[in-house]
Amino acid sequence: MTHPDKYKVNLSQIARMAGVGRAAVANWRRRHGGLEATGGTDESPLFPRAAAEQWLRDLDKLPEPGPAGARPPATVTFTGGPTITVYGPELHSPALGWSGDSEEEFGGYIEPGRPGIPWPTASVRIEQPGHAPYEVTDAHVDISGWGGRVDYLKLIWPADRRRALPTTNETTEAQA
């Protein structure tokens, strides 16, 4: 699994996460401090993405994405890629696909510009409140963005590619 601090962002990318211009982020840094560059140049500093996200949250500049009253977030781990949080997650199962086969669909809101998400297909592990954890092989990946504070992630797969995974309690009991 890739460590989240490996991903670096610049001031423009931080500004997009907060839905403001680059100058606003530069002003917040001068005014509030607390975000130290770990690379880049004086004119174009780079920051660990996780640190930038936390800094924005600490300043109350990065609200949790997703519509108000949405379901608790899910965690999606891409094989060979990042682990991301999906807000307002929905699992639709089964649906009739274009080929006439039964398909399932998982979707929700993610922070825009997330690096490292495999495309056009990916294998994933999904942990969604109200469902046992499951993994899916070779899901079709679609990310829709509108230039706002969130993008929409959609994963679609034939129903036979989803496999339930044991929960932590089931794993512990099996080992006992």
XYZ file of N, CA, C and O in Angstrom:
704
model
N 0.845 -1.179 0.000
C 0.000 0.000 0.000
C 0.890 1.242 0.000
O 1.926 1.284 0.638
N 0.496 2.273 -0.733
C 1.242 3.503 -0.826
C 0.955 4.367 0.388
O -0.182 4.524 0.789
N 2.009 4.930 0.968
C 1.861 5.791 2.128
C 1.288 7.131 1.695
O 1.762 7.724 0.725
N 0.250 7.675 2.398
C -0.395 8.900 1.964
C 0.538 10.104 1.935
O 0.327 11.025 1.171
N 1.604 10.149 2.772
C 2.509 11.290 2.770
C 3.363 11.337 1.515
O 4.047 12.311 1.261
N 3.340 10.290 0.711
C 4.085 10.277 -0.540
C 3.495 11.284 -1.522
O 4.197 11.829 -2.351
N 2.199 11.562 -1.426
C 1.540 12.476 -2.338
C 1.792 13.903 -1.906
O 1.497 14.296 -0.783
N 2.357 14.695 -2.818
C 2.662 16.096 -2.547
C 1.701 16.977 -3.323
O 1.297 16.648 -4.436
N 1.342 18.116 -2.741
C 0.460 19.079 -3.392
C 1.089 20.464 -3.314
O 1.863 20.764 -2.395
N 0.740 21.312 -4.284
C 1.215 22.686 -4.266
C 0.087 23.602 -3.788
O -1.013 23.143 -3.490
N 0.367 24.922 -3.744
C -0.640 25.862 -3.238
C -1.906 25.880 -4.096
O -3.009 25.992 -3.568
N -1.767 25.728 -5.408
C -2.948 25.716 -6.283
C -3.829 24.502 -6.008
O -5.058 24.605 -6.000
N -3.202 23.350 -5.774
C -3.975 22.146 -5.481
C -4.662 22.255 -4.126
O -5.802 21.828 -3.969
N -3.984 22.839 -3.161
C -4.599 23.054 -1.844
C -5.796 24.004 -1.996
O -6.856 23.792 -1.403
N -5.632 25.031 -2.820
C -6.722 25.976 -3.054
C -7.936 25.282 -3.661
O -9.078 25.541 -3.265
N -7.715 24.358 -4.611
C -8.835 23.625 -5.213
C -9.547 22.774 -4.165
O -10.766 22.639 -4.192
N -8.770 22.174 -3.234
C -9.394 21.358 -2.185
C -10.341 22.209 -1.337
O -11.373 21.729 -0.889
N -9.975 23.481 -1.126
C -10.785 24.365 -0.280
C -11.796 25.173 -1.086
O -12.621 25.880 -0.500
N -11.727 25.098 -2.418
C -12.666 25.841 -3.251
C -12.380 27.335 -3.302
O -13.286 28.147 -3.421
N -11.084 27.712 -3.189
C -10.683 29.121 -3.216
C -9.531 29.290 -4.199
O -9.077 28.324 -4.811
N -9.033 30.504 -4.314
C -7.881 30.781 -5.162
C -6.571 30.555 -4.422
O -6.526 30.494 -3.187
N -5.478 30.463 -5.192
C -4.145 30.228 -4.633
C -3.748 31.325 -3.644
O -3.142 31.064 -2.612
N -4.104 32.579 -3.952
C -3.741 33.702 -3.080
C -4.349 33.547 -1.683
O -3.710 33.892 -0.685
N -5.564 33.011 -1.605
C -6.199 32.822 -0.294
C -5.386 31.852 0.556
O -5.169 32.088 1.759
N -4.908 30.761 -0.048
C -4.109 29.780 0.700
C -2.795 30.404 1.154
O -2.356 30.214 2.290
N -2.147 31.181 0.273
C -0.898 31.860 0.651
C -1.143 32.808 1.818
O -0.337 32.867 2.766
N -2.264 33.525 1.794
C -2.601 34.427 2.908
C -2.853 33.654 4.196
O -2.422 34.070 5.274
N -3.584 32.525 4.120
C -3.838 31.714 5.320
C -2.524 31.226 5.919
O -2.371 31.192 7.129
N -1.578 30.825 5.062
C -0.271 30.358 5.563
C 0.438 31.474 6.311
O 1.013 31.247 7.376
N 0.432 32.690 5.745
C 1.102 33.820 6.408
C 0.402 34.163 7.720
O 1.042 34.408 8.734
N -0.924 34.169 7.698
C -1.711 34.585 8.850
C -1.710 33.551 9.980
O -1.602 33.899 11.148
N -1.855 32.258 9.609
C -2.059 31.222 10.623
C -0.855 30.299 10.828
O -0.788 29.627 11.855
N 0.032 30.194 9.853
C 1.168 29.265 9.969
C 0.669 27.827 10.032
O -0.464 27.510 9.696
N 1.544 26.937 10.452
C 1.153 25.556 10.688
C 1.229 24.619 9.504
O 0.931 23.441 9.633
N 1.635 25.127 8.336
C 1.777 24.253 7.170
C 3.167 24.472 6.595
O 3.434 25.489 5.957
N 4.038 23.527 6.853
C 5.432 23.647 6.427
C 5.683 22.868 5.145
O 5.263 21.717 5.012
N 6.377 23.510 4.214
C 6.731 22.864 2.950
C 7.776 21.780 3.209
O 8.628 21.918 4.085
N 7.698 20.703 2.443
C 8.680 19.619 2.547
C 9.404 19.401 1.227
O 10.096 18.406 1.055
N 9.215 20.331 0.294
C 9.876 20.219 -1.002
C 9.493 21.375 -1.878
O 8.862 22.344 -1.449
N 9.899 21.286 -3.133
C 9.600 22.340 -4.079
C 10.571 23.494 -3.943
O 11.713 23.324 -3.496
N 10.108 24.695 -4.303
C 10.926 25.907 -4.233
C 10.197 26.947 -3.396
O 9.038 26.745 -3.022
N 10.858 28.085 -3.145
C 10.195 29.169 -2.414
C 8.975 29.678 -3.175
O 7.961 30.011 -2.576
N 9.075 29.724 -4.501
C 7.963 30.206 -5.328
C 6.873 29.158 -5.494
O 5.714 29.481 -5.698
N 7.254 27.881 -5.443
C 6.285 26.798 -5.637
C 6.554 25.673 -4.639
O 7.045 24.606 -4.997
N 6.215 25.912 -3.359
C 6.475 24.896 -2.338
C 5.554 23.691 -2.486
O 4.451 23.798 -3.031
N 6.017 22.542 -1.996
C 5.224 21.307 -2.000
C 4.989 20.867 -0.564
O 5.853 21.020 0.303
N 3.809 20.281 -0.327
C 3.386 19.867 0.996
C 2.849 18.442 0.931
O 2.227 18.059 -0.061
N 3.013 17.654 1.997
C 2.345 16.347 2.022
C 0.831 16.562 1.972
O 0.289 17.405 2.695
N 0.162 15.833 1.096
C -1.290 16.022 0.924
C -2.037 15.826 2.238
O -2.926 16.610 2.577
N -1.690 14.785 2.990
C -2.397 14.523 4.253
C -2.239 15.696 5.222
O -3.193 16.084 5.906
N -1.039 16.273 5.274
C -0.805 17.419 6.161
C -1.608 18.632 5.696
O -2.162 19.376 6.521
N -1.697 18.844 4.377
C -2.462 19.967 3.846
C -3.948 19.804 4.155
O -4.622 20.770 4.540
N -4.462 18.585 3.998
C -5.876 18.333 4.307
C -6.159 18.598 5.780
O -7.157 19.236 6.121
N -5.276 18.123 6.658
C -5.480 18.329 8.090
C -5.402 19.807 8.436
O -6.183 20.305 9.239
N -4.462 20.516 7.841
C -4.314 21.952 8.069
C -5.594 22.682 7.673
O -6.086 23.534 8.418
N -6.157 22.354 6.511
C -7.411 22.978 6.087
C -8.550 22.650 7.044
O -9.371 23.520 7.367
N -8.609 21.414 7.511
C -9.660 21.048 8.483
C -9.484 21.822 9.789
O -10.460 22.297 10.371
N -8.227 21.934 10.246
C -7.965 22.675 11.489
C -8.404 24.132 11.376
O -8.824 24.734 12.363
N -8.287 24.699 10.178
C -8.712 26.082 9.949
C -10.194 26.177 9.596
O -10.695 27.264 9.323
N -10.876 25.036 9.581
C -12.290 24.965 9.197
C -12.503 25.474 7.772
O -13.487 26.147 7.478
N -11.560 25.134 6.903
C -11.630 25.536 5.502
C -11.927 24.352 4.584
O -12.077 24.529 3.389
N -11.984 23.153 5.145
C -12.257 21.963 4.334
C -13.380 21.178 4.992
O -13.158 20.269 5.780
N -14.620 21.537 4.678
C -15.732 20.774 5.255
C -15.740 19.375 4.670
O -15.220 19.133 3.588
N -16.309 18.459 5.413
C -16.431 17.095 4.895
C -17.300 17.138 3.655
O -18.400 17.686 3.674
N -16.805 16.606 2.526
C -17.596 16.651 1.307
C -18.838 15.777 1.384
O -18.949 14.908 2.224
N -19.726 16.012 0.451
C -20.941 15.218 0.370
C -22.145 16.020 0.797
O -22.025 17.007 1.505
N -23.316 15.606 0.374
C -24.529 16.336 0.712
C -24.870 16.214 2.193
O -24.499 15.239 2.846
N -25.558 17.219 2.705
C -25.970 17.209 4.110
C -26.858 16.002 4.379
O -27.657 15.597 3.543
N -26.715 15.415 5.549
C -27.529 14.272 5.930
C -27.139 12.982 5.236
O -27.893 12.020 5.256
N -25.971 12.957 4.620
C -25.542 11.767 3.879
C -25.188 10.634 4.840
O -24.938 10.841 6.022
N -25.155 9.429 4.301
C -24.775 8.253 5.073
C -23.325 8.362 5.550
O -22.548 9.105 4.962
N -22.954 7.604 6.589
C -21.558 7.628 7.049
C -20.616 7.243 5.906
O -20.977 6.462 5.031
N -19.410 7.806 5.899
C -18.487 7.542 4.793
C -18.016 6.089 4.739
O -18.028 5.376 5.741
N -17.598 5.684 3.545
C -17.023 4.362 3.313
C -15.533 4.534 3.039
O -15.072 5.631 2.722
N -14.798 3.442 3.168
C -13.376 3.437 2.844
C -13.162 2.511 1.664
O -13.621 1.372 1.674
N -12.476 3.012 0.639
C -12.174 2.228 -0.549
C -10.657 2.142 -0.678
O -9.975 3.166 -0.708
N -10.144 0.916 -0.716
C -8.711 0.688 -0.882
C -8.493 0.062 -2.252
O -8.996 -1.026 -2.529
N -7.769 0.762 -3.099
C -7.453 0.264 -4.437
C -6.220 -0.623 -4.356
O -5.219 -0.232 -3.746
N -6.261 -1.808 -4.958
C -5.101 -2.691 -4.991
C -3.984 -1.968 -5.733
O -4.169 -1.534 -6.867
N -2.846 -1.813 -5.065
C -1.713 -1.117 -5.668
C -1.883 0.385 -5.733
O -1.122 1.061 -6.418
N -2.864 0.925 -5.050
C -3.118 2.359 -5.102
C -3.506 2.900 -3.746
O -3.269 2.261 -2.720
N -4.154 4.062 -3.728
C -4.470 4.717 -2.469
C -5.691 4.135 -1.761
O -6.461 3.372 -2.346
N -5.840 4.519 -0.507
C -7.059 4.296 0.258
C -7.739 5.654 0.351
O -7.104 6.639 0.724
N -9.013 5.711 -0.033
C -9.720 6.988 -0.028
C -11.010 6.878 0.774
O -11.526 5.795 0.985
N -11.513 8.017 1.193
C -12.796 8.099 1.876
C -13.847 8.492 0.856
O -13.640 9.401 0.052
N -14.975 7.787 0.879
C -16.084 8.063 -0.030
C -17.274 8.508 0.824
O -17.716 7.776 1.717
N -17.772 9.710 0.545
C -18.866 10.291 1.317
C -20.200 10.043 0.607
O -20.274 10.082 -0.613
N -21.235 9.779 1.403
C -22.558 9.495 0.835
C -22.551 8.242 -0.017
O -23.154 8.217 -1.086
N -21.894 7.166 0.456
C -21.748 5.972 -0.389
C -23.077 5.254 -0.616
O -23.934 5.219 0.262
N -23.214 4.708 -1.828
C -24.395 3.918 -2.170
C -23.959 2.686 -2.931
O -23.125 2.771 -3.826
N -24.532 1.542 -2.559
C -24.323 0.295 -3.279
C -25.650 -0.099 -3.896
O -26.640 -0.248 -3.180
N -25.680 -0.209 -5.226
C -26.889 -0.635 -5.934
C -26.642 -2.035 -6.460
O -25.682 -2.267 -7.191
N -27.501 -2.959 -6.065
C -27.269 -4.350 -6.432
C -28.595 -5.092 -6.464
O -29.395 -4.938 -5.558
N -28.842 -5.966 -7.389
C -28.229 -5.996 -8.715
C -29.002 -5.110 -9.670
O -30.169 -4.828 -9.471
N -28.337 -4.702 -10.705
C -28.955 -3.946 -11.790
C -28.688 -4.712 -13.079
O -27.740 -5.490 -13.153
N -29.508 -4.508 -14.053
C -29.308 -5.187 -15.323
C -28.392 -4.325 -16.182
O -28.697 -3.176 -16.481
N -27.213 -4.858 -16.532
C -26.229 -4.130 -17.317
C -26.573 -4.093 -18.785
O -27.503 -4.754 -19.256
N -25.797 -3.328 -19.524
C -26.035 -3.183 -20.962
C -25.906 -4.508 -21.701
O -26.512 -4.720 -22.728
N -25.108 -5.430 -21.134
C -24.926 -6.722 -21.799
C -26.013 -7.718 -21.412
O -26.027 -8.837 -21.911
N -26.923 -7.306 -20.513
C -27.967 -8.210 -20.060
C -27.577 -8.975 -18.821
O -28.386 -9.689 -18.251
N -26.311 -8.858 -18.390
C -25.849 -9.522 -17.170
C -26.184 -8.664 -15.954
O -26.382 -7.454 -16.058
N -26.196 -9.283 -14.800
C -26.457 -8.580 -13.557
C -25.200 -7.804 -13.147
O -24.106 -8.358 -13.079
N -25.363 -6.501 -12.898
C -24.247 -5.658 -12.489
C -24.557 -4.998 -11.163
O -25.713 -4.802 -10.808
N -23.484 -4.657 -10.448
C -23.596 -3.898 -9.214
C -22.854 -2.588 -9.408
O -21.941 -2.493 -10.228
N -23.259 -1.596 -8.616
C -22.657 -0.276 -8.739
C -22.464 0.325 -7.354
O -23.359 0.283 -6.510
N -21.285 0.866 -7.117
C -20.968 1.568 -5.885
C -20.578 2.982 -6.281
O -19.822 3.185 -7.230
N -21.092 3.972 -5.564
C -20.739 5.346 -5.881
C -20.794 6.236 -4.670
O -21.404 5.901 -3.650
N -20.119 7.381 -4.770
C -20.124 8.371 -3.709
C -19.185 9.514 -4.045
O -18.497 9.515 -5.075
N -19.148 10.492 -3.159
C -18.365 11.707 -3.362
C -16.966 11.552 -2.790
O -16.785 10.997 -1.706
N -15.981 12.060 -3.535
C -14.588 12.033 -3.080
C -13.996 13.424 -3.233
O -14.536 14.266 -3.952
N -12.882 13.650 -2.542
C -12.185 14.918 -2.695
C -11.632 14.989 -4.118
O -11.158 13.992 -4.650
N -11.690 16.149 -4.745
C -11.261 16.253 -6.144
C -9.758 16.065 -6.302
O -8.980 16.350 -5.394
N -9.393 15.551 -7.469
C -7.987 15.445 -7.823
C -7.187 14.422 -7.058
O -5.976 14.551 -6.948
N -7.834 13.404 -6.499
C -7.104 12.381 -5.750
C -6.129 11.668 -6.682
O -6.536 11.098 -7.684
N -4.836 11.688 -6.373
C -3.862 11.007 -7.230
C -3.845 9.508 -6.982
O -4.229 9.031 -5.917
N -3.413 8.759 -7.989
C -3.155 7.335 -7.826
C -4.343 6.416 -7.971
O -4.206 5.211 -7.789
N -5.525 6.931 -8.293
C -6.684 6.053 -8.474
C -6.537 5.361 -9.828
O -6.445 6.035 -10.859
N -6.487 4.029 -9.825
C -6.336 3.315 -11.093
C -7.527 3.556 -12.020
O -8.641 3.772 -11.574
N -7.255 3.513 -13.317
C -8.279 3.710 -14.321
C -7.856 2.977 -15.576
O -6.663 2.900 -15.844
N -8.671 2.379 -16.367
C -10.141 2.383 -16.369
C -10.749 1.279 -15.518
O -11.943 1.269 -15.295
N -9.915 0.302 -15.051
C -10.442 -0.734 -14.160
C -9.548 -0.848 -12.943
O -8.372 -0.471 -12.982
N -10.111 -1.389 -11.876
C -9.340 -1.559 -10.647
C -9.972 -2.647 -9.792
O -11.166 -2.912 -9.881
N -9.139 -3.252 -8.965
C -9.636 -4.154 -7.929
C -9.613 -3.374 -6.624
O -8.673 -2.607 -6.361
N -10.664 -3.526 -5.819
C -10.819 -2.705 -4.619
C -11.339 -3.519 -3.443
O -11.956 -4.565 -3.611
N -11.076 -2.986 -2.254
C -11.685 -3.463 -1.013
C -12.558 -2.306 -0.535
O -12.094 -1.173 -0.475
N -13.829 -2.600 -0.218
C -14.760 -1.556 0.201
C -15.278 -1.888 1.594
O -15.749 -2.998 1.837
N -15.151 -0.922 2.486
C -15.701 -1.032 3.834
C -16.743 0.068 3.965
O -16.406 1.240 4.010
N -18.004 -0.361 3.983
C -19.127 0.562 3.972
C -20.030 0.271 5.162
O -20.434 -0.877 5.360
N -20.342 1.299 5.976
C -21.245 1.071 7.103
C -22.539 0.403 6.645
O -23.101 0.748 5.616
N -22.973 -0.602 7.406
C -24.192 -1.325 7.085
C -23.984 -2.522 6.184
O -24.924 -3.233 5.867
N -22.744 -2.753 5.746
C -22.411 -3.883 4.878
C -21.169 -4.565 5.421
O -20.283 -3.903 5.971
N -21.078 -5.868 5.244
C -19.825 -6.557 5.554
C -18.782 -6.068 4.547
O -19.128 -5.739 3.411
N -17.507 -5.995 4.950
C -16.490 -5.581 3.976
C -16.462 -6.550 2.797
O -16.730 -7.739 2.958
N -16.165 -6.024 1.631
C -16.111 -6.875 0.447
C -15.025 -6.386 -0.488
O -14.531 -5.265 -0.371
N -14.640 -7.279 -1.398
C -13.682 -6.891 -2.415
C -14.276 -7.193 -3.784
O -15.120 -8.070 -3.930
N -13.820 -6.425 -4.748
C -14.305 -6.535 -6.111
C -13.086 -6.577 -7.031
O -12.146 -5.810 -6.838
N -13.114 -7.477 -8.014
C -12.023 -7.524 -8.985
C -12.470 -6.897 -10.297
O -13.608 -7.074 -10.728
N -11.579 -6.156 -10.882
C -11.770 -5.561 -12.210
C -13.061 -4.762 -12.351
O -13.820 -4.938 -13.303
N -13.289 -3.841 -11.417
C -14.437 -2.936 -11.526
C -14.099 -1.819 -12.512
O -12.952 -1.372 -12.583
N -15.082 -1.373 -13.251
C -14.903 -0.215 -14.126
C -14.920 1.032 -13.245
O -15.785 1.177 -12.383
N -13.961 1.928 -13.461
C -13.804 3.129 -12.640
C -14.227 4.351 -13.451
O -13.767 4.544 -14.578
N -15.102 5.174 -12.872
C -15.512 6.419 -13.500
C -15.477 7.512 -12.443
O -16.050 7.351 -11.366
N -14.790 8.614 -12.744
C -14.754 9.757 -11.834
C -15.289 10.954 -12.597
O -14.777 11.307 -13.657
N -16.332 11.553 -12.062
C -16.938 12.737 -12.672
C -16.637 13.937 -11.800
O -16.836 13.883 -10.585
N -16.145 14.990 -12.411
C -15.853 16.212 -11.669
C -16.498 17.396 -12.344
O -16.640 17.432 -13.561
N -16.876 18.362 -11.554
C -17.520 19.561 -12.085
C -16.760 20.812 -11.676
O -17.285 21.897 -11.722
N -15.507 20.654 -11.229
C -14.720 21.804 -10.826
C -15.084 22.340 -9.454
O -14.671 23.425 -9.098
N -15.849 21.584 -8.682
C -16.253 22.041 -7.353
C -15.429 21.399 -6.261
O -14.308 20.947 -6.473
N -16.017 21.326 -5.081
C -15.314 20.789 -3.915
C -15.285 19.270 -3.883
O -14.570 18.699 -3.077
N -16.080 18.606 -4.693
C -16.102 17.145 -4.697
C -16.185 16.611 -6.119
O -16.635 17.299 -7.032
N -15.700 15.410 -6.297
C -15.890 14.637 -7.517
C -16.796 13.468 -7.147
O -17.029 13.198 -5.966
N -17.312 12.763 -8.159
C -18.153 11.600 -7.907
C -17.447 10.373 -8.460
O -17.094 10.321 -9.634
N -17.221 9.384 -7.580
C -16.594 8.123 -7.958
C -17.682 7.086 -8.166
O -18.565 6.935 -7.319
N -17.614 6.375 -9.300
C -18.547 5.281 -9.549
C -17.729 4.056 -9.952
O -16.842 4.144 -10.804
N -18.026 2.920 -9.312
C -17.422 1.635 -9.646
C -18.551 0.712 -10.090
O -19.564 0.600 -9.397
N -18.374 0.037 -11.233
C -19.393 -0.872 -11.763
C -18.718 -2.202 -12.085
O -17.619 -2.221 -12.655
N -19.393 -3.316 -11.707
C -18.822 -4.633 -11.952
C -19.924 -5.667 -12.122
O -21.031 -5.477 -11.618
N -19.611 -6.759 -12.834
C -20.566 -7.881 -12.872
C -20.746 -8.419 -11.453
O -19.779 -8.517 -10.684
N -21.972 -8.764 -11.090
C -22.292 -9.163 -9.713
C -21.420 -10.305 -9.200
O -21.113 -10.357 -8.009
N -20.974 -11.191 -10.084
C -20.177 -12.333 -9.614
C -18.738 -11.964 -9.247
O -17.984 -12.806 -8.777
N -18.344 -10.706 -9.405
C -16.984 -10.286 -9.050
C -16.871 -9.730 -7.636
O -15.805 -9.323 -7.213
N -17.986 -9.666 -6.901
C -17.929 -9.184 -5.510
C -17.834 -10.379 -4.589
O -18.565 -11.344 -4.716
N -16.909 -10.297 -3.617
C -16.706 -11.365 -2.645
C -16.686 -10.746 -1.255
O -15.927 -9.823 -0.978
N -17.564 -11.257 -0.367
C -17.603 -10.783 1.018
C -16.320 -11.181 1.727
O -15.777 -12.262 1.504
N -15.842 -10.302 2.594
C -14.651 -10.572 3.387
C -15.055 -10.749 4.842
O -16.038 -10.157 5.289
N -14.298 -11.536 5.584
C -14.645 -11.684 7.002
C -14.431 -10.368 7.739
O -13.525 -9.608 7.412
N -15.312 -10.109 8.701
C -15.146 -8.928 9.534
C -14.049 -9.209 10.549
O -13.615 -10.344 10.720
N -13.611 -8.176 11.253
C -12.560 -8.338 12.258
C -12.978 -9.364 13.308
O -12.180 -10.205 13.707
N -14.232 -9.318 13.760
C -14.713 -10.264 14.766
C -14.689 -11.698 14.246
O -14.315 -12.617 14.946
N -15.098 -11.879 12.966
C -15.108 -13.220 12.395
C -13.681 -13.768 12.294
O -13.425 -14.927 12.540
N -12.728 -12.897 11.926
C -11.328 -13.314 11.821
C -10.791 -13.696 13.183
O -10.134 -14.727 13.348
N -11.091 -12.886 14.207
C -10.636 -13.166 15.570
C -11.215 -14.483 16.075
O -10.515 -15.289 16.670
N -12.526 -14.702 15.857
C -13.169 -15.927 16.315
C -12.599 -17.146 15.599
O -12.424 -18.198 16.210
N -12.298 -17.014 14.311
C -11.743 -18.149 13.558
C -10.345 -18.509 14.045
O -9.940 -19.674 14.032
N -9.591 -17.506 14.519
C -8.235 -17.754 15.001
C -8.237 -18.339 16.403
O -7.256 -18.948 16.815
N -9.320 -18.147 17.159
C -9.362 -18.599 18.557
C -9.461 -20.113 18.658
O -9.726 -20.842 17.812
